[in-house]
Amino acid sequence: MRFETKAIRVGQDPDPATGAIVQPIHVSSTFKRKSIEQTDGYGYSRVANPTRAAAEACLASLENGQFCFLFSSGMAASTAVLGLLSPGDHIVCVQDLYAGTHSLFNLFGKQRGIETTYAPCETIEDATAAFRPNTKLLWLESPTNPLNQVLDLAALAEVGHRHGALVAVDNTFASPYFQNPLDLGVDIVVHSATKYLGGHSDLIGGAVAFNRQDLFDPLWDQQAVGGAVPSAFDCFLLLRGMRTLSVRMREHERNGAAVAAFLREHPKVEATYYPGFSDSPNYELAKSQMRGFSGMVSVKVKGGYEATKRFAESTKIFQLGSSLGGVESLIGYPNSMSHSSMSDEEKAARGLTPNLVRLSVGLEHADDLIEDLDQALRQA
């Protein structure tokens, strides 16, 4: 089956009891067992739930994976991957990344005796130099958050495996519609399902997709024993969102490209970060491992912090807020929102300057979005 068909059909057969086309929401916390010897099927919803199983099957198929486990948030999914490591292990992590992951490795990683080295993984040489004999995990994003850097996932996966490390990719920015890291040799794909997968800013969830059978039991333990599972209702919302993922992502990309092209030529914009520019250094790489460029655009505004503040607070269609990937357009200020947990020194080292703004381009009409950004920039 092709992507659009899988999104609507996998894990979503009509209900055998009623013939309902839409997957039922199984809110029961417990299930009647047939005997005291029963070990399969459903028994307790923290361990397994039919609505969750349907969403997991659907997302696994979209990522071209055999397995998927859902969690109560993207951070819970990332924490589950961290749970595969042991005291004394080491992580190599891409330098430009979501600050929540940075906090996870710096706080919980250190508590568990796990060290992390942040490396600029745009070149294989820089990434390779960060490895140690005890490196057990290579953590990547591509495109990265918030600077939209594109990494060579296949080559980096080879580096990680050559050093005996697991390779994980946060695929939230691209979504499985535009990129499937498992096909590039990556071991684990992580999502904040809150974002493009859900698509309507009305659920919190996370996901881990993979193909390796040897990871099934350890990750199942992280989900079932750790217990950070999504509700049946959130799983239902996720299923609903994934049904329209292909349609939404095509429109996100179309609007994102239009907004990026406008901003790039605007006299009050210092720099525009978007992986779909044909003269970008990594454009050919992006085309080779992605099927499209999503709807995330970051810009640096001329005039410093005060001009940037006026711009971010003057939009009318773009709403000032955290998160991304919903049908509505959002404008975010990484330094005080998504990356607020980083120190000023860490932000500066990653290029997160005071004039950086991140846009999640939604599904409103592109002309309205451009007019809104233009009037806000005139006030910057």
Short mmCIF file of C-alpha atoms in Angstrom, two decimals:
data_model
loop_
_atom_site.label_atom_id
_atom_site.label_comp_id
_atom_site.label_asym_id
_atom_site.label_seq_id
_atom_site.Cartn_x
_atom_site.Cartn_y
_atom_site.Cartn_z
CA MET A 1 0.00 0.00 0.00
CA ARG A 2 1.05 3.56 -0.65
CA PHE A 3 1.37 6.20 2.04
CA GLU A 4 -2.09 7.75 1.72
CA THR A 5 -3.77 4.34 1.82
CA LYS A 6 -1.76 3.15 4.80
CA ALA A 7 -2.64 6.29 6.73
CA ILE A 8 -6.35 5.51 6.40
CA ARG A 9 -6.43 1.72 6.45
CA VAL A 10 -3.60 0.19 8.50
CA GLY A 11 -4.79 -0.70 12.00
CA GLN A 12 -8.23 0.67 11.18
CA ASP A 13 -10.42 -2.17 9.96
CA PRO A 14 -14.14 -1.68 10.63
CA ASP A 15 -15.17 -2.62 14.15
CA PRO A 16 -16.18 -6.32 14.04
CA ALA A 17 -18.96 -5.82 16.61
CA THR A 18 -20.73 -2.90 14.97
CA GLY A 19 -19.16 -2.31 11.56
CA ALA A 20 -18.08 1.19 12.61
CA ILE A 21 -15.65 2.65 10.09
CA VAL A 22 -13.92 4.85 12.68
CA GLN A 23 -11.80 3.07 15.28
CA PRO A 24 -13.63 2.95 18.65
CA ILE A 25 -12.17 4.74 21.67
CA HIS A 26 -11.52 1.96 24.19
CA VAL A 27 -11.50 3.91 27.45
CA SER A 28 -11.59 0.85 29.70
CA SER A 29 -8.61 0.58 32.01
CA THR A 30 -9.05 -3.18 32.38
CA PHE A 31 -10.36 -6.09 30.30
CA LYS A 32 -12.07 -9.37 31.15
CA ARG A 33 -9.69 -12.29 30.94
CA LYS A 34 -10.71 -15.70 29.66
CA SER A 35 -8.71 -17.63 32.25
CA ILE A 36 -6.04 -17.23 34.90
CA GLU A 37 -3.55 -18.60 32.38
CA GLN A 38 -4.18 -15.92 29.73
CA THR A 39 -1.02 -14.04 28.79
CA ASP A 40 -1.98 -12.59 25.42
CA GLY A 41 -4.63 -10.12 24.30
CA TYR A 42 -5.68 -7.17 26.44
CA GLY A 43 -5.61 -7.11 30.20
CA TYR A 44 -4.71 -3.63 31.44
CA SER A 45 -4.52 -0.43 29.39
CA ARG A 46 -1.14 0.72 30.65
CA VAL A 47 0.29 -2.44 29.10
CA ALA A 48 -1.87 -2.56 25.96
CA ASN A 49 -4.99 -0.85 24.68
CA PRO A 50 -6.85 -1.54 21.39
CA THR A 51 -7.06 2.11 20.34
CA ARG A 52 -3.39 2.61 21.08
CA ALA A 53 -2.51 -0.57 19.20
CA ALA A 54 -4.35 0.71 16.14
CA ALA A 55 -2.47 4.01 16.19
CA GLU A 56 0.83 2.23 16.74
CA ALA A 57 0.22 -0.09 13.79
CA CYS A 58 -0.68 2.85 11.55
CA LEU A 59 2.36 4.95 12.49
CA ALA A 60 4.73 1.98 12.19
CA SER A 61 3.52 1.49 8.63
CA LEU A 62 3.98 5.17 7.79
CA GLU A 63 7.59 5.01 8.99
CA ASN A 64 8.17 1.74 7.10
CA GLY A 65 8.79 0.10 10.44
CA GLN A 66 7.76 -3.20 11.96
CA PHE A 67 7.13 -1.77 15.41
CA CYS A 68 5.93 1.41 17.08
CA PHE A 69 5.32 2.33 20.71
CA LEU A 70 3.33 5.41 21.67
CA PHE A 71 4.05 7.53 24.71
CA SER A 72 2.33 10.34 26.55
CA SER A 73 4.59 13.01 25.00
CA GLY A 74 7.53 13.43 22.68
CA MET A 75 9.74 13.89 25.72
CA ALA A 76 8.47 10.62 27.18
CA ALA A 77 9.40 8.90 23.92
CA SER A 78 12.88 10.42 24.04
CA THR A 79 13.22 9.39 27.69
CA ALA A 80 12.39 5.82 26.67
CA VAL A 81 15.31 5.83 24.23
CA LEU A 82 17.58 7.20 26.95
CA GLY A 83 16.37 4.30 29.09
CA LEU A 84 18.15 1.87 26.75
CA LEU A 85 21.50 3.15 28.03
CA SER A 86 23.42 2.28 31.19
CA PRO A 87 25.66 4.17 33.61
CA GLY A 88 29.01 4.83 32.00
CA ASP A 89 27.60 5.07 28.48
CA HIS A 90 28.15 8.08 26.24
CA ILE A 91 25.91 9.92 23.75
CA VAL A 92 26.94 11.86 20.66
CA CYS A 93 24.20 14.38 19.93
CA VAL A 94 23.72 16.86 17.12
CA GLN A 95 24.42 20.40 18.31
CA ASP A 96 21.38 22.13 16.81
CA LEU A 97 18.40 20.40 18.39
CA TYR A 98 15.24 20.82 20.42
CA ALA A 99 16.20 22.13 23.85
CA GLY A 100 13.94 19.64 25.62
CA THR A 101 16.19 16.85 24.40
CA HIS A 102 19.22 18.89 25.50
CA SER A 103 17.68 19.16 28.99
CA LEU A 104 16.87 15.45 29.03
CA PHE A 105 20.46 14.43 28.34
CA ASN A 106 21.95 17.07 30.64
CA LEU A 107 19.62 16.36 33.57
CA PHE A 108 18.44 12.77 33.50
CA GLY A 109 21.45 11.58 31.54
CA LYS A 110 23.86 12.95 34.11
CA GLN A 111 21.74 11.57 36.95
CA ARG A 112 22.11 8.13 35.38
CA GLY A 113 25.85 8.47 34.84
CA ILE A 114 25.57 9.03 31.08
CA GLU A 115 27.65 11.74 29.41
CA THR A 116 26.74 13.64 26.24
CA THR A 117 28.94 15.35 23.66
CA TYR A 118 27.23 17.86 21.35
CA ALA A 119 28.77 17.89 17.90
CA PRO A 120 28.09 19.84 14.69
CA CYS A 121 27.07 16.84 12.61
CA GLU A 122 26.86 18.66 9.29
CA THR A 123 30.16 16.96 8.41
CA ILE A 124 30.99 13.31 8.97
CA GLU A 125 34.40 14.33 10.29
CA ASP A 126 32.95 16.50 13.07
CA ALA A 127 30.54 13.78 14.10
CA THR A 128 33.18 11.04 14.04
CA ALA A 129 35.57 13.06 16.18
CA ALA A 130 33.00 13.14 19.00
CA PHE A 131 32.80 9.36 19.39
CA ARG A 132 34.39 7.53 22.31
CA PRO A 133 34.90 3.82 23.00
CA ASN A 134 31.85 3.94 25.29
CA THR A 135 29.53 5.80 22.86
CA LYS A 136 26.25 3.89 22.73
CA LEU A 137 23.87 6.37 21.10
CA LEU A 138 24.05 8.83 18.23
CA TRP A 139 21.08 11.24 18.44
CA LEU A 140 20.20 13.25 15.35
CA GLU A 141 17.60 15.65 14.01
CA SER A 142 17.15 16.46 10.34
CA PRO A 143 15.96 19.05 9.58
CA THR A 144 17.16 20.41 12.90
CA ASN A 145 15.25 22.58 15.34
CA PRO A 146 15.31 25.55 14.86
CA LEU A 147 17.92 26.21 12.13
CA ASN A 148 16.64 23.64 9.60
CA GLN A 149 20.03 22.06 8.99
CA VAL A 150 19.93 18.89 6.88
CA LEU A 151 22.21 16.02 7.93
CA ASP A 152 23.39 13.04 5.90
CA LEU A 153 21.42 10.42 7.81
CA ALA A 154 22.65 7.40 5.84
CA ALA A 155 26.32 8.35 6.26
CA LEU A 156 25.88 9.22 9.93
CA ALA A 157 24.07 5.94 10.55
CA GLU A 158 27.10 4.14 9.12
CA VAL A 159 29.38 6.09 11.45
CA GLY A 160 27.24 5.23 14.45
CA HIS A 161 27.07 1.55 13.62
CA ARG A 162 30.80 1.40 12.92
CA HIS A 163 31.29 2.55 16.51
CA GLY A 164 28.74 0.12 17.90
CA ALA A 165 26.15 2.78 18.73
CA LEU A 166 22.43 2.93 18.26
CA VAL A 167 21.34 5.69 15.88
CA ALA A 168 18.15 7.62 16.64
CA VAL A 169 16.56 10.42 14.62
CA ASP A 170 13.92 12.87 15.77
CA ASN A 171 11.78 13.06 12.63
CA THR A 172 9.24 15.57 13.95
CA PHE A 173 10.06 18.43 11.56
CA ALA A 174 9.84 16.29 8.42
CA SER A 175 7.08 13.85 9.42
CA PRO A 176 6.99 10.37 7.88
CA TYR A 177 5.31 11.82 4.81
CA PHE A 178 8.50 13.60 3.77
CA GLN A 179 11.18 11.39 5.32
CA ASN A 180 11.66 7.81 6.55
CA PRO A 181 14.96 7.54 8.44
CA LEU A 182 14.58 3.79 8.96
CA ASP A 183 15.02 3.40 5.20
CA LEU A 184 18.35 5.22 5.53
CA GLY A 185 19.78 2.78 8.06
CA VAL A 186 18.70 4.49 11.27
CA ASP A 187 17.72 2.23 14.19
CA ILE A 188 15.08 4.34 15.95
CA VAL A 189 12.76 7.13 14.81
CA VAL A 190 11.29 9.44 17.45
CA HIS A 191 8.33 11.79 17.03
CA SER A 192 6.52 14.37 19.00
CA ALA A 193 3.10 13.17 17.85
CA THR A 194 1.77 16.45 19.21
CA LYS A 195 3.04 18.16 16.09
CA TYR A 196 2.42 17.20 12.43
CA LEU A 197 1.18 13.68 13.16
CA GLY A 198 -1.74 14.92 15.25
CA GLY A 199 -1.85 18.11 13.27
CA HIS A 200 -4.57 19.99 15.12
CA SER A 201 -2.88 21.18 18.33
CA ASP A 202 -5.29 19.16 20.47
CA LEU A 203 -3.24 16.22 21.74
CA ILE A 204 0.06 15.54 23.51
CA GLY A 205 1.89 12.40 22.44
CA GLY A 206 5.16 10.82 21.40
CA ALA A 207 6.26 7.83 19.38
CA VAL A 208 9.19 5.49 18.85
CA ALA A 209 9.28 3.48 15.60
CA PHE A 210 11.86 0.82 14.74
CA ASN A 211 12.58 -2.41 12.88
CA ARG A 212 15.09 -4.21 15.10
CA GLN A 213 13.58 -7.18 16.93
CA ASP A 214 16.25 -6.93 19.64
CA LEU A 215 14.92 -3.51 20.61
CA PHE A 216 11.32 -4.69 21.03
CA ASP A 217 11.51 -6.02 24.60
CA PRO A 218 13.68 -3.18 25.98
CA LEU A 219 11.43 -0.51 24.47
CA TRP A 220 8.29 -2.39 25.50
CA ASP A 221 9.64 -2.29 29.06
CA GLN A 222 10.18 1.44 28.77
CA GLN A 223 6.55 1.88 27.72
CA ALA A 224 4.72 -0.68 29.86
CA VAL A 225 6.86 -0.56 32.99
CA GLY A 226 7.69 3.13 32.70
CA GLY A 227 3.99 3.76 32.21
CA ALA A 228 4.12 7.06 30.28
CA VAL A 229 1.38 6.02 27.87
CA PRO A 230 -1.16 8.20 26.02
CA SER A 231 -4.85 8.02 26.76
CA ALA A 232 -7.18 6.17 24.44
CA PHE A 233 -8.72 9.48 23.44
CA ASP A 234 -5.34 10.94 22.48
CA CYS A 235 -4.66 7.80 20.43
CA PHE A 236 -8.00 8.30 18.68
CA LEU A 237 -7.08 11.91 17.92
CA LEU A 238 -3.72 10.75 16.59
CA LEU A 239 -5.39 8.25 14.30
CA ARG A 240 -7.71 10.97 13.06
CA GLY A 241 -4.75 13.25 12.42
CA MET A 242 -2.71 10.66 10.54
CA ARG A 243 -5.62 10.01 8.18
CA THR A 244 -5.11 13.45 6.66
CA LEU A 245 -1.33 13.69 7.12
CA SER A 246 -0.48 13.46 3.43
CA VAL A 247 -2.95 16.16 2.42
CA ARG A 248 -1.89 18.47 5.21
CA MET A 249 1.84 18.05 4.64
CA ARG A 250 1.53 18.90 0.96
CA GLU A 251 -0.20 22.16 1.90
CA HIS A 252 2.26 22.88 4.72
CA GLU A 253 5.08 22.51 2.22
CA ARG A 254 3.41 24.70 -0.40
CA ASN A 255 2.71 27.47 2.09
CA GLY A 256 6.11 27.06 3.72
CA ALA A 257 7.91 27.46 0.39
CA ALA A 258 5.91 30.58 -0.43
CA VAL A 259 6.55 32.16 2.96
CA ALA A 260 10.25 31.29 2.86
CA ALA A 261 10.67 32.79 -0.60
CA PHE A 262 8.96 36.00 0.51
CA LEU A 263 10.99 36.34 3.69
CA ARG A 264 14.27 35.66 1.93
CA GLU A 265 13.79 38.76 -0.24
CA HIS A 266 12.41 41.03 2.46
CA PRO A 267 14.67 44.00 3.30
CA LYS A 268 14.11 43.60 7.04
CA VAL A 269 15.15 39.93 7.12
CA GLU A 270 18.81 39.17 7.74
CA ALA A 271 18.70 35.40 7.04
CA THR A 272 16.11 32.77 6.21
CA TYR A 273 16.52 29.10 7.09
CA TYR A 274 14.55 26.69 4.94
CA PRO A 275 15.81 23.37 3.52
CA GLY A 276 13.97 23.79 0.20
CA PHE A 277 16.11 26.59 -1.22
CA SER A 278 17.73 25.26 -4.40
CA ASP A 279 21.01 27.09 -3.69
CA SER A 280 21.29 25.74 -0.15
CA PRO A 281 24.56 23.81 0.41
CA ASN A 282 22.59 20.72 1.43
CA TYR A 283 19.78 20.99 -1.10
CA GLU A 284 20.85 17.96 -3.14
CA LEU A 285 21.27 15.93 0.04
CA ALA A 286 17.83 17.03 1.23
CA LYS A 287 16.28 16.01 -2.09
CA SER A 288 17.98 12.61 -1.92
CA GLN A 289 16.65 11.66 1.52
CA MET A 290 13.44 13.69 1.72
CA ARG A 291 10.34 13.82 -0.46
CA GLY A 292 9.54 17.41 0.48
CA PHE A 293 10.53 20.23 2.83
CA SER A 294 7.65 20.62 5.30
CA GLY A 295 6.41 23.92 6.68
CA MET A 296 9.06 25.06 9.14
CA VAL A 297 10.88 28.33 8.42
CA SER A 298 13.24 30.27 10.67
CA VAL A 299 14.44 33.83 10.15
CA LYS A 300 16.77 36.35 11.70
CA VAL A 301 15.32 39.86 11.74
CA LYS A 302 17.43 42.94 11.12
CA GLY A 303 17.54 45.43 13.98
CA GLY A 304 18.30 43.12 16.88
CA TYR A 305 16.11 42.07 19.76
CA GLU A 306 13.78 45.08 19.88
CA ALA A 307 12.92 44.84 16.19
CA THR A 308 12.44 41.10 16.52
CA LYS A 309 10.15 41.57 19.51
CA ARG A 310 7.98 44.05 17.59
CA PHE A 311 7.78 41.66 14.64
CA ALA A 312 6.86 38.61 16.73
CA GLU A 313 4.21 40.50 18.67
CA SER A 314 2.64 42.25 15.66
CA THR A 315 1.38 39.32 13.59
CA LYS A 316 -2.35 38.81 13.44
CA ILE A 317 -2.77 35.47 11.65
CA PHE A 318 0.43 33.92 12.96
CA GLN A 319 -0.24 33.29 16.65
CA LEU A 320 2.59 33.83 19.13
CA GLY A 321 3.04 30.51 20.86
CA SER A 322 5.07 27.38 21.40
CA SER A 323 4.74 24.12 19.46
CA LEU A 324 4.44 23.54 15.73
CA GLY A 325 2.82 21.37 13.10
CA GLY A 326 -0.81 22.37 13.59
CA VAL A 327 -3.19 23.61 10.91
CA GLU A 328 -2.85 27.12 12.34
CA SER A 329 0.28 29.21 11.77
CA LEU A 330 2.44 29.90 14.82
CA ILE A 331 5.31 32.29 15.40
CA GLY A 332 7.75 31.35 18.11
CA TYR A 333 10.75 32.94 19.77
CA PRO A 334 13.16 30.07 20.51
CA ASN A 335 15.23 31.95 23.07
CA SER A 336 12.29 32.28 25.47
CA MET A 337 10.09 29.40 24.25
CA SER A 338 11.33 26.14 22.75
CA HIS A 339 14.97 26.69 23.77
CA SER A 340 14.51 28.68 26.97
CA SER A 341 16.18 25.98 29.08
CA MET A 342 19.56 26.57 27.42
CA SER A 343 22.00 29.04 28.90
CA ASP A 344 22.90 32.20 27.00
CA GLU A 345 26.29 30.66 26.25
CA GLU A 346 24.73 27.50 24.86
CA LYS A 347 22.33 29.49 22.69
CA ALA A 348 25.15 31.62 21.33
CA ALA A 349 27.25 28.55 20.50
CA ARG A 350 24.35 27.17 18.46
CA GLY A 351 23.58 30.37 16.57
CA LEU A 352 20.37 31.06 18.49
CA THR A 353 20.79 34.81 18.38
CA PRO A 354 18.36 37.30 19.95
CA ASN A 355 16.91 38.09 16.50
CA LEU A 356 15.91 34.50 15.65
CA VAL A 357 12.24 33.67 15.07
CA ARG A 358 10.76 30.27 14.18
CA LEU A 359 7.64 29.99 12.04
CA SER A 360 5.34 26.98 11.83
CA VAL A 361 3.53 27.74 8.59
CA GLY A 362 -0.05 26.48 8.74
CA LEU A 363 -2.81 25.88 6.24
CA GLU A 364 -4.32 29.35 5.92
CA HIS A 365 -4.14 30.97 2.49
CA ALA A 366 -0.53 31.73 1.59
CA ASP A 367 -1.33 35.28 0.48
CA ASP A 368 -2.90 36.06 3.85
CA LEU A 369 0.14 34.66 5.66
CA ILE A 370 2.56 36.70 3.55
CA GLU A 371 0.52 39.88 4.00
CA ASP A 372 0.49 39.28 7.75
CA LEU A 373 4.26 38.82 7.92
CA ASP A 374 4.80 41.87 5.74
CA GLN A 375 2.75 44.16 7.93
CA ALA A 376 4.49 42.82 11.03
CA LEU A 377 7.94 43.31 9.51
CA ARG A 378 7.05 46.90 8.66
CA GLN A 379 6.66 47.47 12.40
CA ALA A 380 9.98 45.82 13.25
#
